[in-house]
PDB file of C-alpha atoms in Angstrom:
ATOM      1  CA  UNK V   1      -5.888  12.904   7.837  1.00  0.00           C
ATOM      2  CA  UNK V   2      -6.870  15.898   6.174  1.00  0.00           C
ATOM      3  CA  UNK V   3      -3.770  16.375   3.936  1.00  0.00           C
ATOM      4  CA  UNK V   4      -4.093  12.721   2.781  1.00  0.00           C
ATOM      5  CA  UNK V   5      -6.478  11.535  -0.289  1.00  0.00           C
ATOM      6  CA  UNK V   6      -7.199   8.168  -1.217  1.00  0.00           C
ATOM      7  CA  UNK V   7      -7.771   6.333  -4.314  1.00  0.00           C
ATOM      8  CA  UNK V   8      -7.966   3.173  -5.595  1.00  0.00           C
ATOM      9  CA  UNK V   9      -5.891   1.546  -2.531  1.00  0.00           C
ATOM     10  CA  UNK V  10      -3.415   4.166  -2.881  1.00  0.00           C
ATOM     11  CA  UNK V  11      -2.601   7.494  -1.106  1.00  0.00           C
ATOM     12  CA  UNK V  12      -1.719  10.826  -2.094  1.00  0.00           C
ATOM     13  CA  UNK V  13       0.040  12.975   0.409  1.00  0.00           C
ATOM     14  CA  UNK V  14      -0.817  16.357  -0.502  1.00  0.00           C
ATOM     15  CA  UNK V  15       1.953  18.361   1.142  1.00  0.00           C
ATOM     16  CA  UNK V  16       5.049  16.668  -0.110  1.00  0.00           C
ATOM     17  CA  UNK V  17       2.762  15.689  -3.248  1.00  0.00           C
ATOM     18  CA  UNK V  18       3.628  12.642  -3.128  1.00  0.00           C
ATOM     19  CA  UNK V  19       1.562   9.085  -4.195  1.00  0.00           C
ATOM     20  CA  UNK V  20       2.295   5.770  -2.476  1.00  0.00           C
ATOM     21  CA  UNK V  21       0.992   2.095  -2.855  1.00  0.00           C
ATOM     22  CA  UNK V  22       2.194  -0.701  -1.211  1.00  0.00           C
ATOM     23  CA  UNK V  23       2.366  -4.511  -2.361  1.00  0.00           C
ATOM     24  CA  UNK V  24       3.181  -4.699  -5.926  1.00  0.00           C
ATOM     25  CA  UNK V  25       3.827  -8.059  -5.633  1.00  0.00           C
ATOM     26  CA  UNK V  26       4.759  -7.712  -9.218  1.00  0.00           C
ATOM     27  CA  UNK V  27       5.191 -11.715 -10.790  1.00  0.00           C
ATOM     28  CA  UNK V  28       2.104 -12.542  -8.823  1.00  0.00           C
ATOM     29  CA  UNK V  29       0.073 -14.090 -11.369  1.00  0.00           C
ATOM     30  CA  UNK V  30       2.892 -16.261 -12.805  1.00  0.00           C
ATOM     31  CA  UNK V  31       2.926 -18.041  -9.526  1.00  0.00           C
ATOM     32  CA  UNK V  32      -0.583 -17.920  -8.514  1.00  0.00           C
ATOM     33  CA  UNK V  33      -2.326 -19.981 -11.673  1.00  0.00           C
ATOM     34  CA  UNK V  34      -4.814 -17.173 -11.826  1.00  0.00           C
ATOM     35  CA  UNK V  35      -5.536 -15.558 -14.693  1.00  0.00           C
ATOM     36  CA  UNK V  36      -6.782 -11.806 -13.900  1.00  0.00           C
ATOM     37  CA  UNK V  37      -9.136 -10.341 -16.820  1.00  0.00           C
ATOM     38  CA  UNK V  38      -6.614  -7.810 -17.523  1.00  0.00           C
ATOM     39  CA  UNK V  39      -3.748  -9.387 -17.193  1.00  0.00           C
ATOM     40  CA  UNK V  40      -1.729  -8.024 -13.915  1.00  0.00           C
ATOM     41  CA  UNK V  41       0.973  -6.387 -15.807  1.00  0.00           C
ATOM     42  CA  UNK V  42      -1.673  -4.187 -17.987  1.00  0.00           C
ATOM     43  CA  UNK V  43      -3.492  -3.869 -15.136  1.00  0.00           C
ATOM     44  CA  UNK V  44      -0.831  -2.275 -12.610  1.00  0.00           C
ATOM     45  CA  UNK V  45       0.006  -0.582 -15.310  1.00  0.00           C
ATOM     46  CA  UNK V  46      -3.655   1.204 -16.465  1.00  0.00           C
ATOM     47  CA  UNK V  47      -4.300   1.486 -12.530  1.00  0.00           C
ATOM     48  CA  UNK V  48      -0.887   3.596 -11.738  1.00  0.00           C
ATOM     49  CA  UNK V  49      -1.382   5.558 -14.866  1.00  0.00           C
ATOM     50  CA  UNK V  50      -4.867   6.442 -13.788  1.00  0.00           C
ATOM     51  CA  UNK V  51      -3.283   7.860 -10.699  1.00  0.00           C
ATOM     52  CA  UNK V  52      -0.176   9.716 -11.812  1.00  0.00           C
ATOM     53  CA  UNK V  53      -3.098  11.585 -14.156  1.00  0.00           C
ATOM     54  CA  UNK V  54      -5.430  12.535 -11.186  1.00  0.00           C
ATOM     55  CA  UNK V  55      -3.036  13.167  -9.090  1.00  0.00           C
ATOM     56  CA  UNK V  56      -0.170  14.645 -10.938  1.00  0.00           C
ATOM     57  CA  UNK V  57       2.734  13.617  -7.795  1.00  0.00           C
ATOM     58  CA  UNK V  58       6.250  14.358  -7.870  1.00  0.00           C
ATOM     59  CA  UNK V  59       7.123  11.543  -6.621  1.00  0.00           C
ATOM     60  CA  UNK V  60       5.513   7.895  -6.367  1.00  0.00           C
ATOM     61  CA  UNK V  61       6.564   5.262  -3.701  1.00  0.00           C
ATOM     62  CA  UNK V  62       5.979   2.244  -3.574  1.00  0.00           C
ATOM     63  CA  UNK V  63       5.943   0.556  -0.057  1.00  0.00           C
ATOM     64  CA  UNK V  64       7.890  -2.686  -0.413  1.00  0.00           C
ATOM     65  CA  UNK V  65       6.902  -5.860  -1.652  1.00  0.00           C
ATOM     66  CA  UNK V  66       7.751  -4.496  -4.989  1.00  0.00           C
ATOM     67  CA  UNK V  67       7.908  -8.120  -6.217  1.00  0.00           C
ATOM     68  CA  UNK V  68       6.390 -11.239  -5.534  1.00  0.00           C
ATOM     69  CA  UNK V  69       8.771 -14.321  -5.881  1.00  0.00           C
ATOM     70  CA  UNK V  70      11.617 -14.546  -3.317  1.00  0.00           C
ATOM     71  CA  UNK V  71      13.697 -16.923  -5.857  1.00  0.00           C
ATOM     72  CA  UNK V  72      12.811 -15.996  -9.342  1.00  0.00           C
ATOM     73  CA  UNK V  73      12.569 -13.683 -11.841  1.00  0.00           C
ATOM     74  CA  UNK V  74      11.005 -13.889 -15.237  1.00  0.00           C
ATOM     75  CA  UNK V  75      11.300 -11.535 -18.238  1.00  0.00           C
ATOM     76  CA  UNK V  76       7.899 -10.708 -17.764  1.00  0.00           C
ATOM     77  CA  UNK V  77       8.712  -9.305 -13.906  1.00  0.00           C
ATOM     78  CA  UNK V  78      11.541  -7.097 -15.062  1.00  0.00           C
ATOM     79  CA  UNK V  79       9.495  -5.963 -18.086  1.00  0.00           C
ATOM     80  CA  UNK V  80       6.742  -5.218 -16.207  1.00  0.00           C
ATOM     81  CA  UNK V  81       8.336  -2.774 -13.413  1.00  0.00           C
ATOM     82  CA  UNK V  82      10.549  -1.178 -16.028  1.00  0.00           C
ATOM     83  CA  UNK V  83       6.412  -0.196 -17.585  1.00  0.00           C
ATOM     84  CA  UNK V  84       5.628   1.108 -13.924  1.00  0.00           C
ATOM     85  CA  UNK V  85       8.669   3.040 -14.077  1.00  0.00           C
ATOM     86  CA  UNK V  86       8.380   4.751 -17.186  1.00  0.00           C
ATOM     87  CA  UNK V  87       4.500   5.590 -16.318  1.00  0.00           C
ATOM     88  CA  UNK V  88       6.213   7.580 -13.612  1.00  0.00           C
ATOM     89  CA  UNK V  89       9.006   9.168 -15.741  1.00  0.00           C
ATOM     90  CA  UNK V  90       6.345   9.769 -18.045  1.00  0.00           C
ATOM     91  CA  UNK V  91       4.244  11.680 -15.560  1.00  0.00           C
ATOM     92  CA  UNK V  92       7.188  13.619 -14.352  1.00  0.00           C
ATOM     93  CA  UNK V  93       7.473  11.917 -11.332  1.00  0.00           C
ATOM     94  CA  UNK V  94      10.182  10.595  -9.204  1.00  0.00           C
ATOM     95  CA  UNK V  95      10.109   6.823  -8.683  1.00  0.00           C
ATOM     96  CA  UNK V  96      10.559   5.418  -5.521  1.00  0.00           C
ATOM     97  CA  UNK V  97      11.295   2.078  -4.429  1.00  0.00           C
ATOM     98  CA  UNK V  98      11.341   0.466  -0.771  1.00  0.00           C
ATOM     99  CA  UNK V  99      12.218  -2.949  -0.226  1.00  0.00           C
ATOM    100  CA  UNK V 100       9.709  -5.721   1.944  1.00  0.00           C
ATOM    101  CA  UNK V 101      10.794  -8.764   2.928  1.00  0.00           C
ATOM    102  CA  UNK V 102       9.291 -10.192  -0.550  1.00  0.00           C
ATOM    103  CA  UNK V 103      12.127  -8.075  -2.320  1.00  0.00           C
ATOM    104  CA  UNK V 104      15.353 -10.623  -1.782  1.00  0.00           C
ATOM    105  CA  UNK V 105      15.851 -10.221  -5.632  1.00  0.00           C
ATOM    106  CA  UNK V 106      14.745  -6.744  -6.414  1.00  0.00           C
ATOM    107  CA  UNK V 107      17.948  -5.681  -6.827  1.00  0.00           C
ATOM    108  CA  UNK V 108      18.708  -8.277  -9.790  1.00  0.00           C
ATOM    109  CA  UNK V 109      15.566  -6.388 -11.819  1.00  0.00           C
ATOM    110  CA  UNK V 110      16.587  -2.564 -10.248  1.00  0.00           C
ATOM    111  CA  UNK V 111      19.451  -0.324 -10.408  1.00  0.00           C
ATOM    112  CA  UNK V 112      18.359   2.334  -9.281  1.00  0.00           C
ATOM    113  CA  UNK V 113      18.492   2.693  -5.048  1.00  0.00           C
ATOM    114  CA  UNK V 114      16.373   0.305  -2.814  1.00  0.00           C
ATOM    115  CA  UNK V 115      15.578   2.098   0.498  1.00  0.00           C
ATOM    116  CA  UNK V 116      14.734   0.318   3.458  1.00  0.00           C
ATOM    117  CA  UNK V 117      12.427   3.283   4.202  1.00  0.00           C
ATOM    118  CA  UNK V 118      12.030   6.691   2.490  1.00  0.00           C
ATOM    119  CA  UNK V 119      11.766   9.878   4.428  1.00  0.00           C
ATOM    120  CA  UNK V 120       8.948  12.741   2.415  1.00  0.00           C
ATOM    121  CA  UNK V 121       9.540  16.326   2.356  1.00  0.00           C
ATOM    122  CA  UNK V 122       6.838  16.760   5.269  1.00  0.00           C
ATOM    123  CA  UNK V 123       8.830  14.018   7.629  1.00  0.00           C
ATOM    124  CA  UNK V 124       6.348  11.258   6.536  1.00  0.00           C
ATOM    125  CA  UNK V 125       8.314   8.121   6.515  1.00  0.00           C
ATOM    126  CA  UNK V 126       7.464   5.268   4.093  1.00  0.00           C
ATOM    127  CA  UNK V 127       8.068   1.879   4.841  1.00  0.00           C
ATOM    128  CA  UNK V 128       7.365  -2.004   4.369  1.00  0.00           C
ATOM    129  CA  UNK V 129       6.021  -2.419   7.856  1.00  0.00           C
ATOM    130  CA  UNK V 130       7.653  -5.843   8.558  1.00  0.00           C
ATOM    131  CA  UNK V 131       9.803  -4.745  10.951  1.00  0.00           C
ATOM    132  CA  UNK V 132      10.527  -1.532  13.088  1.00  0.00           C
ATOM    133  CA  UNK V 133      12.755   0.827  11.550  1.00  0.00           C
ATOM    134  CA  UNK V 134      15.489   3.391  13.293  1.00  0.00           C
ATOM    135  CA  UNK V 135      13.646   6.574  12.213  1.00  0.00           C
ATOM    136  CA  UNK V 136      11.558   8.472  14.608  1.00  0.00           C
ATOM    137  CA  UNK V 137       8.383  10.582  12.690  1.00  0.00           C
ATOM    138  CA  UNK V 138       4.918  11.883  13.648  1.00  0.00           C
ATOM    139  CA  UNK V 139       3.315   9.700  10.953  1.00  0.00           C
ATOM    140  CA  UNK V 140       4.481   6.040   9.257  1.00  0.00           C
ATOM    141  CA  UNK V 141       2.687   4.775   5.565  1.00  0.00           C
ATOM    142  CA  UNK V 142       3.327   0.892   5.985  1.00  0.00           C
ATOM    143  CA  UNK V 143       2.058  -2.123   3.629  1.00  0.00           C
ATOM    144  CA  UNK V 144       2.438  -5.662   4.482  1.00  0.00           C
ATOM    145  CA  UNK V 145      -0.672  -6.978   6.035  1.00  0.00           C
ATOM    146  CA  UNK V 146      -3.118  -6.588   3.474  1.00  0.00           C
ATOM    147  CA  UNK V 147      -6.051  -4.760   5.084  1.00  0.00           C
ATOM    148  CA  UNK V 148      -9.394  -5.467   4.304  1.00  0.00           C
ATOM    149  CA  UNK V 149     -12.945  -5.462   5.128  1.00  0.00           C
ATOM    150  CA  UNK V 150     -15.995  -7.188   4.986  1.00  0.00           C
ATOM    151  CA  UNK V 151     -19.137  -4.946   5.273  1.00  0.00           C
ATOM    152  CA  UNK V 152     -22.830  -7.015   3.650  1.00  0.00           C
ATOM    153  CA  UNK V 153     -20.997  -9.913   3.053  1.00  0.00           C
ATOM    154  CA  UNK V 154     -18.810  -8.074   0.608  1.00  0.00           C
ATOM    155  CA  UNK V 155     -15.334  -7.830   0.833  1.00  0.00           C
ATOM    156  CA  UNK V 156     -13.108  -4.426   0.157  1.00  0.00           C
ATOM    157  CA  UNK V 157      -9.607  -3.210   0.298  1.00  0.00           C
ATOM    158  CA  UNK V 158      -9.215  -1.016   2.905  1.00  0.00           C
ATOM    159  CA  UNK V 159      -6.468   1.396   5.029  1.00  0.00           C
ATOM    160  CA  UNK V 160      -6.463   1.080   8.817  1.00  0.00           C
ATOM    161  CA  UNK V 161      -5.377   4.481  10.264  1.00  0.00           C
ATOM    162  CA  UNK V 162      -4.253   4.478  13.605  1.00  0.00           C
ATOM    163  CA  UNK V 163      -3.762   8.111  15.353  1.00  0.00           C
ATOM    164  CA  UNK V 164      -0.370   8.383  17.906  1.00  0.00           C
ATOM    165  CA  UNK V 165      -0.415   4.410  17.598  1.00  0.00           C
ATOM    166  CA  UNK V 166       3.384   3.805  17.463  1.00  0.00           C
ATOM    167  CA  UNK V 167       5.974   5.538  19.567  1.00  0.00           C
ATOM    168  CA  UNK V 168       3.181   8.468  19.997  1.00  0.00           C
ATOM    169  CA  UNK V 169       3.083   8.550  16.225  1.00  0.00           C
ATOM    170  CA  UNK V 170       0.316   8.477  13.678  1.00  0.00           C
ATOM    171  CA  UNK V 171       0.156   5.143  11.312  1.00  0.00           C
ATOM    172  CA  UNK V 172      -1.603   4.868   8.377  1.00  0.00           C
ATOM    173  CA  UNK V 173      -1.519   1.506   6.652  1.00  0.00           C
ATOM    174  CA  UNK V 174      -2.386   0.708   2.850  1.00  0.00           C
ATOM    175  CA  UNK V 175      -3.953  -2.234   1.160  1.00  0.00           C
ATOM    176  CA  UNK V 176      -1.766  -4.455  -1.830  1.00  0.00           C
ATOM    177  CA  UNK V 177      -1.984  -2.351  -4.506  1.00  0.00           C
ATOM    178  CA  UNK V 178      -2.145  -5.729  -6.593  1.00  0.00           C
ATOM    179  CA  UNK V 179      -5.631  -6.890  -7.174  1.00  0.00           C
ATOM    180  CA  UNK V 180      -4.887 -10.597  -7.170  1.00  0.00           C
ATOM    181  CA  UNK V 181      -4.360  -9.850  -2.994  1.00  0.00           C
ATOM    182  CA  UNK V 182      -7.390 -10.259  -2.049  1.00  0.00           C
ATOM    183  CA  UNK V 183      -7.016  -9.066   1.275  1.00  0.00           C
ATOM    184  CA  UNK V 184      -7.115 -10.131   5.032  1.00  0.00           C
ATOM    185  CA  UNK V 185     -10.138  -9.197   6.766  1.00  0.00           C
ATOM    186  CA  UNK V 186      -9.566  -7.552   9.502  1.00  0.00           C
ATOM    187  CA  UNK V 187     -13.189  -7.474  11.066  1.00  0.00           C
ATOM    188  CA  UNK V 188     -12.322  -9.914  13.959  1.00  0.00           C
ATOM    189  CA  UNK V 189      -8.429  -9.898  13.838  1.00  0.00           C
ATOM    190  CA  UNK V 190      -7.095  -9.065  17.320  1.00  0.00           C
ATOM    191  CA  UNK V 191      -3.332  -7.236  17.185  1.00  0.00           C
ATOM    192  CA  UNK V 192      -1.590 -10.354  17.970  1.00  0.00           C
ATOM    193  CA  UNK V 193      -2.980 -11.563  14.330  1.00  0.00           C
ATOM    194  CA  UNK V 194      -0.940  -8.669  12.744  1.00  0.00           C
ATOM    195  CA  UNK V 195       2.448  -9.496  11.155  1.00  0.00           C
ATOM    196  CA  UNK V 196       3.598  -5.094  11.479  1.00  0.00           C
ATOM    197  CA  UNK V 197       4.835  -4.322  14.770  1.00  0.00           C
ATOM    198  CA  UNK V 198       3.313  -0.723  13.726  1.00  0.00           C
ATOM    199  CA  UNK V 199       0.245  -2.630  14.790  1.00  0.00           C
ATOM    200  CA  UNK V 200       0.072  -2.437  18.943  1.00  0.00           C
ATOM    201  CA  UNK V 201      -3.442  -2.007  19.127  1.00  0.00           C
ATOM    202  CA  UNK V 202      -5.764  -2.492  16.318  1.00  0.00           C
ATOM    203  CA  UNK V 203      -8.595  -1.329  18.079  1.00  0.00           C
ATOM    204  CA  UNK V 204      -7.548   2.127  17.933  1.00  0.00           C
ATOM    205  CA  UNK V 205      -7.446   1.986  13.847  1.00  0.00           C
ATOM    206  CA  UNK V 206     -10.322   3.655  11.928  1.00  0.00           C
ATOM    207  CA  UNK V 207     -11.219   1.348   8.657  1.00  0.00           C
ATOM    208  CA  UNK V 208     -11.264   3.920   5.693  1.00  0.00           C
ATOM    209  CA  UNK V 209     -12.765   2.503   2.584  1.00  0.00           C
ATOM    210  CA  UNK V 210     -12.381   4.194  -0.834  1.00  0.00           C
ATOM    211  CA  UNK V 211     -15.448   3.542  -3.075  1.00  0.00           C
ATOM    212  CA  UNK V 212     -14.964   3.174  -6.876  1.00  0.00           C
ATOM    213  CA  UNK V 213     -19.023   3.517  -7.407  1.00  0.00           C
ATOM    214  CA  UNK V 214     -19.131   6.621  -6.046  1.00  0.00           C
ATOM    215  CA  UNK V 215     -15.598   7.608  -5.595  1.00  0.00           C
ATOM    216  CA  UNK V 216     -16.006   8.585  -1.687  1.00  0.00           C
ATOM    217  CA  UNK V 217     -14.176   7.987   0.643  1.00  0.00           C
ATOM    218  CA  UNK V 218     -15.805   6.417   3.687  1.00  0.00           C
ATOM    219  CA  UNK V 219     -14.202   6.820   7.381  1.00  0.00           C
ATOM    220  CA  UNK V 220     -15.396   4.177  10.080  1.00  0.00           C
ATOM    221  CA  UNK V 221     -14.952   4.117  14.153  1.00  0.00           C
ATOM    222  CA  UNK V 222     -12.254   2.473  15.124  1.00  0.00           C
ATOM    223  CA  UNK V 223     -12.061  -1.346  15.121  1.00  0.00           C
ATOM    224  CA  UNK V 224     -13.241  -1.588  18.550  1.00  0.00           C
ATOM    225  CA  UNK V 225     -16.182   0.502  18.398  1.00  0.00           C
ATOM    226  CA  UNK V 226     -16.572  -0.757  14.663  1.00  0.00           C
ATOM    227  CA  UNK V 227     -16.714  -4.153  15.005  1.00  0.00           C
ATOM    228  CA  UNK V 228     -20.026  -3.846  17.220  1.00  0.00           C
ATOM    229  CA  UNK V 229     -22.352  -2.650  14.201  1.00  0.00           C
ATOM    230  CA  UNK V 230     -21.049  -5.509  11.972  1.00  0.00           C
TER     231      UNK V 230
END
């Protein structure tokens, strides 16, 4: 892991220099009847900008589940990626989009190309993490589940990294970049409870927790060593 940084439930792969997030679920808050502080178009917004300053990528991807509603899309939705997008052109950055199984529309709101995955510079492949895909790499960046963790009684986003986990290959999964996911703990989940197949053993996955206090990073055992000190 020493080439990757994390941030605010995003990585940045240094080598290829490129950011990803995962779950956009863009259009969640219309659905949800919860009404973020922010508002979750600002907020996306404020949070990607934040992160195209620090880290300055040349490309952003974001790891399916670009949007949230399977059968409709507001003005709002469109609106808001089309911000997203020009915080990246903006920034001088490439934007990137793969599809999740959320993103049966995304095409209506995007005409740029949908990938089903996205191959970096350093052979990193990017994808949803629903299902397998057809390319072979030593590492995979995958959304989907919703990682988190609950350490004190407090819940946190968090990225499960897995080393030589699938087909010999490293994994590294990513929280919903979307604050209104609150996350699935995964303190007591056993792999079966997983919806990735890039999951076949979550006890091999070391919990790594970015904290916005202090802005450390924090690296944990794996699961199954883990899950004895909580």
């Amino acid at each position: 892991m020493h080439d990757l940084s994390f941030r605010d439930r995003a990585v940045f792969l240094a080598g290829p220099e490129t950011l990803v997030v995962a779950d956009l679920h863009v259009g969640r808050d219309e659905v949800s009847g919860v009404e973020f502080p922010l508002g979750e178009r600002a907020d996306l917004r404020e949070r990607l900008d934040g992160l195209l300053a620090h880290y300055k990528p040349a490309v952003v991807v974001v790891a399916g589940d670009v949007l949230h509603s399977f059968s409709q899309i507001s003005p709002a939705v469109t609106a808001s990626l089309d911000e997203l997008a020009d915080c990246c052109h903006d920034a001088g950055a490439t934007f990137v989009l793969v599809a999740g199984n959320h993103d049966t529309m995304l095409s209506e709101v995007w005409d740029g190309p949908i990938h089903e995955s996205y191959r970096l510079t350093d052979g990193t492949v990017v994808c949803h993490g629903h299902e397998a895909v057809d390319e072979d790499a030593e590492r995979y960046v995958v959304g989907h589940d919703h990682p988190a963790i609950e350490i004190e009684g407090q819940r946190r986003p968090c990225f499960l990294f897995g080393e030589a986990v699938y087909r010999d290959a490293d994994v590294l999964m990513l929280p919903a970049f979307n604050c209104l996911a609150a996350g699935v703990p995964v303190n007591t989940m056993q792999t079966s409870d997983f919806q990735s197949p890039f999951v076949t053993d979550v006890d091999a996955f070391c919990p790594v927790v970015y904290d916005t206090d202090s802005h450390e990073t924090l690296t944990f055992p794996p699961l199954g060593e883990f899950r004895k000190m909580l």
